[in-house]
Short mmCIF file of C-alpha atoms in Angstrom, two decimals:
data_model
loop_
_atom_site.label_atom_id
_atom_site.label_comp_id
_atom_site.label_asym_id
_atom_site.label_seq_id
_atom_site.Cartn_x
_atom_site.Cartn_y
_atom_site.Cartn_z
CA MET A 1 0.00 0.00 0.00
CA LYS A 2 2.80 2.43 0.87
CA ARG A 3 4.44 1.71 -2.47
CA ILE A 4 1.20 2.44 -4.34
CA ILE A 5 0.82 5.75 -2.50
CA PHE A 6 4.43 6.67 -3.28
CA VAL A 7 3.96 5.91 -6.99
CA PHE A 8 0.76 7.98 -7.06
CA ILE A 9 2.51 10.97 -5.47
CA ALA A 10 5.40 10.64 -7.92
CA VAL A 11 3.01 10.69 -10.89
CA VAL A 12 1.20 13.77 -9.56
CA MET A 13 4.47 15.60 -8.94
CA SER A 14 5.78 14.80 -12.42
CA THR A 15 2.61 16.29 -13.91
CA VAL A 16 3.02 19.47 -11.88
CA VAL A 17 6.66 19.84 -12.94
CA TYR A 18 5.72 19.43 -16.60
CA SER A 19 2.95 21.98 -16.43
CA ALA A 20 4.73 24.68 -14.45
CA ALA A 21 8.50 24.41 -14.47
CA MET A 22 9.41 24.85 -18.12
CA SER A 23 13.05 25.91 -18.14
CA ASN A 24 14.51 28.57 -20.43
CA SER A 25 16.19 25.91 -22.56
CA ARG A 26 12.87 24.08 -22.86
CA VAL A 27 11.17 27.31 -23.96
CA ARG A 28 13.75 27.73 -26.72
CA LYS A 29 13.43 24.13 -27.88
CA GLU A 30 9.62 24.26 -27.99
CA THR A 31 9.79 27.61 -29.77
CA ARG A 32 12.21 26.29 -32.35
CA PHE A 33 10.15 23.16 -33.02
CA LEU A 34 6.95 25.15 -33.59
CA THR A 35 8.74 27.75 -35.72
CA ASP A 36 10.53 25.08 -37.76
CA LYS A 37 7.24 23.43 -38.73
CA MET A 38 5.64 26.78 -39.54
CA ALA A 39 8.59 27.61 -41.79
CA TYR A 40 8.25 24.25 -43.53
CA GLU A 41 4.50 24.43 -44.16
CA LEU A 42 4.19 28.17 -44.82
CA ASN A 43 7.39 28.41 -46.90
CA LEU A 44 8.97 31.19 -44.83
CA ASN A 45 12.11 32.98 -45.96
CA THR A 46 15.07 33.44 -43.63
CA GLU A 47 14.00 36.85 -42.31
CA GLN A 48 10.48 35.61 -41.64
CA TYR A 49 11.86 32.50 -39.95
CA ASN A 50 13.92 34.58 -37.53
CA ASP A 51 11.07 36.97 -36.75
CA VAL A 52 8.53 34.17 -36.27
CA TYR A 53 10.95 32.54 -33.82
CA GLU A 54 10.97 35.77 -31.76
CA ILE A 55 7.18 36.01 -31.78
CA ASN A 56 6.68 32.38 -30.78
CA TYR A 57 9.32 32.73 -28.07
CA ASP A 58 7.56 35.75 -26.56
CA PHE A 59 4.25 33.89 -26.54
CA ILE A 60 5.54 30.65 -24.99
CA ASN A 61 7.66 32.55 -22.49
CA ALA A 62 4.60 34.57 -21.44
CA ILE A 63 2.27 31.60 -20.89
CA ARG A 64 4.61 29.06 -19.31
CA PHE A 65 3.70 30.04 -15.74
CA LEU A 66 0.17 31.19 -16.56
CA MET A 67 -0.80 27.67 -17.65
CA ASP A 68 -0.61 26.46 -14.07
CA ASP A 69 -3.63 28.64 -13.29
CA VAL A 70 -5.36 27.58 -16.51
CA LEU A 71 -5.13 23.93 -15.45
CA ARG A 72 -6.70 24.82 -12.09
CA GLY A 73 -9.69 26.30 -13.90
CA GLU A 74 -9.08 29.99 -13.21
CA GLU A 75 -11.21 31.84 -15.76
CA TRP A 76 -9.11 35.00 -15.57
CA ALA A 77 -6.09 32.91 -16.60
CA LEU A 78 -7.94 31.46 -19.58
CA ASN A 79 -8.90 34.94 -20.72
CA ARG A 80 -5.34 36.14 -20.23
CA TYR A 81 -4.03 33.22 -22.27
CA TYR A 82 -6.14 34.29 -25.25
CA ASP A 83 -5.00 37.88 -24.80
CA TYR A 84 -1.42 36.66 -25.20
CA LEU A 85 -2.44 34.53 -28.17
CA ASP A 86 -4.12 37.48 -29.90
CA VAL A 87 -0.97 39.58 -29.45
CA ARG A 88 1.13 36.79 -30.92
CA ASN A 89 -1.21 36.30 -33.88
CA ASP A 90 -1.29 40.04 -34.52
CA ASP A 91 2.52 40.20 -34.60
CA LEU A 92 2.55 37.29 -37.06
CA ARG A 93 0.09 39.19 -39.24
CA TRP A 94 2.80 41.76 -40.02
CA VAL A 95 5.45 39.15 -40.80
CA LEU A 96 3.49 36.70 -42.94
CA SER A 97 2.04 37.60 -46.32
CA SER A 98 -1.74 37.65 -46.65
CA ARG A 99 -1.66 34.25 -48.37
CA GLN A 100 0.66 32.76 -45.75
CA TYR A 101 -1.49 34.10 -42.94
CA GLY A 102 -4.60 32.55 -44.47
CA SER A 103 -2.84 29.18 -44.49
CA PHE A 104 -1.64 29.82 -40.94
CA MET A 105 -5.21 30.36 -39.71
CA GLN A 106 -6.35 27.13 -41.35
CA ALA A 107 -3.77 25.13 -39.37
CA SER A 108 -5.01 24.89 -35.79
CA CYS A 109 -1.63 23.54 -34.63
CA PHE A 110 -0.17 26.94 -35.59
CA TYR A 111 -3.10 29.32 -35.04
CA ARG A 112 -4.13 27.80 -31.68
CA PRO A 113 -0.96 25.96 -30.66
CA VAL A 114 -1.85 24.90 -27.09
CA TYR A 115 -4.50 22.54 -25.74
CA VAL A 116 -5.11 20.55 -22.56
CA SER A 117 -5.36 16.77 -22.43
CA GLY A 118 -5.21 14.45 -19.44
CA GLY A 119 -4.55 17.27 -17.01
CA ARG A 120 -1.54 18.51 -18.97
CA TRP A 121 -1.06 21.29 -21.48
CA GLU A 122 0.48 20.29 -24.79
CA PHE A 123 1.48 21.76 -28.14
CA ARG A 124 -0.76 20.66 -31.00
CA VAL A 125 2.14 20.59 -33.44
CA TYR A 126 3.27 17.29 -31.89
CA LEU A 127 0.04 15.65 -33.06
CA ASN A 128 1.21 16.16 -36.65
CA TYR A 129 4.96 15.83 -36.09
CA THR A 130 5.65 12.99 -33.70
CA ASN A 131 9.45 12.99 -33.99
CA HIS A 132 10.38 15.65 -31.44
CA ASN A 133 14.02 15.74 -32.54
CA HIS A 134 13.54 16.25 -36.27
CA PHE A 135 14.06 19.75 -37.67
CA TYR A 136 13.91 20.89 -41.28
CA PHE A 137 16.01 23.99 -40.76
CA PRO A 138 19.02 25.02 -38.65
CA ARG A 139 18.57 27.07 -35.51
CA PRO A 140 17.67 30.74 -35.88
CA TYR A 141 20.78 32.92 -35.65
CA HIS A 142 19.65 34.29 -32.27
CA TYR A 143 18.38 31.00 -30.86
CA ARG A 144 20.30 31.42 -27.60
CA THR A 145 20.44 35.21 -27.37
CA TYR A 146 16.90 36.45 -28.01
CA CYS A 147 15.23 37.14 -24.66
CA GLY A 148 12.10 39.15 -25.42
CA GLY A 149 13.57 42.46 -26.60
CA HIS A 150 10.90 42.97 -29.26
CA TYR A 151 7.87 42.22 -27.10
CA ARG A 152 5.20 44.91 -26.84
CA THR A 153 6.12 46.03 -23.36
CA HIS A 154 8.96 47.93 -25.07
CA TYR A 155 6.90 49.46 -27.92
CA PRO A 156 3.81 51.23 -26.39
CA ASN A 157 1.56 48.26 -27.25
CA MET A 158 2.50 48.51 -30.93
CA SER A 159 3.88 45.61 -32.92
CA TYR A 160 7.63 45.86 -33.50
CA TYR A 161 7.14 44.01 -36.79
CA ARG A 162 4.66 46.41 -38.33
CA GLY A 163 6.06 48.01 -41.48
CA ARG A 164 9.13 45.77 -41.69
CA TYR A 165 7.86 43.92 -44.77
CA ASN A 166 6.73 45.21 -48.13
CA HIS A 167 4.04 42.61 -48.77
CA SER A 168 0.43 43.31 -47.88
CA ALA A 169 -0.65 42.15 -44.43
CA TYR A 170 -3.73 40.07 -43.74
CA SER A 171 -6.66 42.43 -43.13
CA GLY A 172 -9.42 40.03 -42.09
CA ALA A 173 -10.58 39.06 -38.61
CA TYR A 174 -7.93 37.17 -36.67
CA ARG A 175 -8.60 37.76 -32.97
CA ILE A 176 -9.97 34.87 -30.96
CA ARG A 177 -10.87 36.68 -27.74
CA ASP A 178 -13.16 39.15 -29.53
CA ASN A 179 -14.74 36.57 -31.82
CA ARG A 180 -18.31 35.38 -31.37
CA SER A 181 -17.03 31.81 -31.30
CA TYR A 182 -14.70 32.52 -28.37
CA ARG A 183 -16.56 30.17 -26.02
CA THR A 184 -16.57 27.42 -28.64
CA THR A 185 -12.86 27.86 -29.30
CA ARG A 186 -12.08 27.87 -25.61
CA HIS A 187 -14.04 24.67 -25.14
CA SER A 188 -12.15 23.05 -28.03
CA ASP A 189 -8.78 24.01 -26.52
CA PHE A 190 -9.51 23.58 -22.82
CA GLY A 191 -12.78 21.66 -22.64
CA SER A 192 -11.43 19.21 -20.06
CA VAL A 193 -10.65 22.04 -17.62
CA ASN A 194 -13.30 22.57 -14.95
CA ILE A 195 -13.80 26.32 -14.60
CA ARG A 196 -13.95 27.48 -11.01
CA PRO A 197 -16.96 29.61 -10.10
CA ASP A 198 -16.33 33.31 -9.53
CA SER A 199 -12.77 33.09 -10.90
CA GLY A 200 -13.11 35.74 -13.58
CA VAL A 201 -10.97 38.24 -11.66
CA ARG A 202 -7.38 37.50 -10.75
CA PRO A 203 -6.92 37.41 -6.96
CA SER A 204 -4.63 40.10 -5.62
CA GLY A 205 -1.36 38.97 -4.09
CA THR A 206 -1.11 35.85 -6.25
CA THR A 207 2.61 35.69 -6.85
CA ARG A 208 5.25 33.12 -7.69
CA THR A 209 8.69 32.67 -6.14
CA GLY A 210 11.14 34.96 -7.92
CA ASN A 211 10.26 37.96 -10.06
CA TYR A 212 7.21 36.38 -11.69
CA SER A 213 3.72 37.64 -11.07
CA ARG A 214 1.31 34.90 -12.02
CA GLY A 215 -0.89 35.82 -14.94
CA THR A 216 0.74 39.17 -15.67
CA THR A 217 2.87 40.33 -18.59
CA ARG A 218 5.92 39.71 -16.38
CA ARG A 219 7.46 43.05 -17.27
CA SER A 220 10.27 42.90 -14.74
CA ARG A 221 11.57 39.63 -16.15
CA VAL A 222 11.09 40.67 -19.77
CA ASN A 223 12.84 44.00 -19.26
CA THR A 224 15.84 42.31 -17.65
CA GLU A 225 16.11 39.63 -20.31
CA SER A 226 15.52 42.01 -23.20
CA GLU A 227 18.58 44.05 -22.31
CA GLU A 228 20.60 40.85 -22.48
CA GLY A 229 18.98 39.96 -25.78
CA ARG A 230 19.52 43.36 -27.38
CA SER A 231 23.13 43.46 -26.19
CA SER A 232 23.83 39.99 -27.54
CA SER A 233 22.26 40.66 -30.93
CA SER A 234 23.73 44.14 -31.48
CA GLY A 235 25.53 44.49 -34.79
CA VAL A 236 22.99 42.17 -36.42
CA ARG A 237 19.61 43.82 -35.85
CA ARG A 238 19.26 47.39 -37.10
CA SER A 239 16.41 48.80 -35.07
CA ARG A 240 16.66 52.21 -33.46
CA SER A 241 16.12 50.85 -29.95
CA GLU A 242 19.03 48.46 -30.31
CA SER A 243 21.26 51.26 -31.55
CA ASN A 244 20.49 53.14 -28.36
CA THR A 245 21.31 50.01 -26.38
CA ARG A 246 24.65 49.64 -28.13
CA ARG A 247 25.51 53.24 -27.35
CA SER A 248 24.49 52.70 -23.72
CA ASN A 249 26.55 49.52 -23.49
CA PHE A 250 29.53 51.31 -25.07
CA SER A 251 29.26 54.08 -22.47
CA GLU A 252 29.13 51.51 -19.68
CA ILE A 253 32.21 49.77 -21.06
CA ARG A 254 34.13 53.05 -21.31
CA SER A 255 33.06 53.94 -17.77
CA SER A 256 34.22 50.54 -16.56
CA GLU A 257 37.55 51.02 -18.33
CA ARG A 258 38.04 54.42 -16.69
CA GLU A 259 37.27 52.98 -13.25
CA SER A 260 39.67 50.09 -13.88
CA SER A 261 42.38 52.51 -15.03
CA HIS A 262 41.84 54.74 -11.99
CA SER A 263 42.05 51.71 -9.70
CA SER A 264 45.30 50.58 -11.35
CA ARG A 265 46.88 54.02 -10.90
CA SER A 266 45.88 54.04 -7.22
CA VAL A 267 47.49 50.66 -6.67
CA GLU A 268 50.66 51.81 -8.47
CA ARG A 269 50.92 54.96 -6.29
CA LYS A 270 50.59 52.85 -3.14
CA ARG A 271 53.39 50.59 -4.32
CA ASN A 272 55.66 53.58 -5.03
CA ARG A 273 55.11 54.87 -1.51
#
């Protein structure tokens, strides 16, 4: 009996770890797999491939802790999930051509990439592509360095990707949260989740260990990581914000050099005495 109880606890704990504790490396791998299959089916060029990787990364990174609340049946978390999804799909609208976006919307594994089954949240793309280690394309050039620097928290709720491409963008309806079929879509994605009564408003003080605020846009984390991402990708991306970052980083380096030089001179004077 004790052994049965131990096995049951182990199974429950493994499910919790899968649903909540997605590491940064896991986020990048899941992002790459989804982006790779989108590039294959939608015939993306290299620039589109790199931008779609960023957009998918921002989405998956935003929901990875939110999904814990979704699985518990918190309605506010479900609504927040679709807010994140609408932002992601809007960003993709500016990267994909109108024809590509139409094909994207027809593929539920791309348009609505997450669903819940057996008490776990999964990516639909694995239903079509069962070999989790097969990739059609090499890693995006910024696979390890992009950390959310182009997410909307840095661009007054405007898409960074708007106006970057010359092709016409898709102009039809694309939002899920505002659609009349929102309830139907939500049931299709998360029908096995039992919605808690009176859970439409996020409880105050619901926080996670670290700098994460459950169900928020996680600005503090994104801001910290984006500086790392912009610094690492400087010299490759040509946006105005990254140019400012490079200048700021250059000033910090020069300041550090001056402090180091001053410290060395002080040590030398002490030795001479």
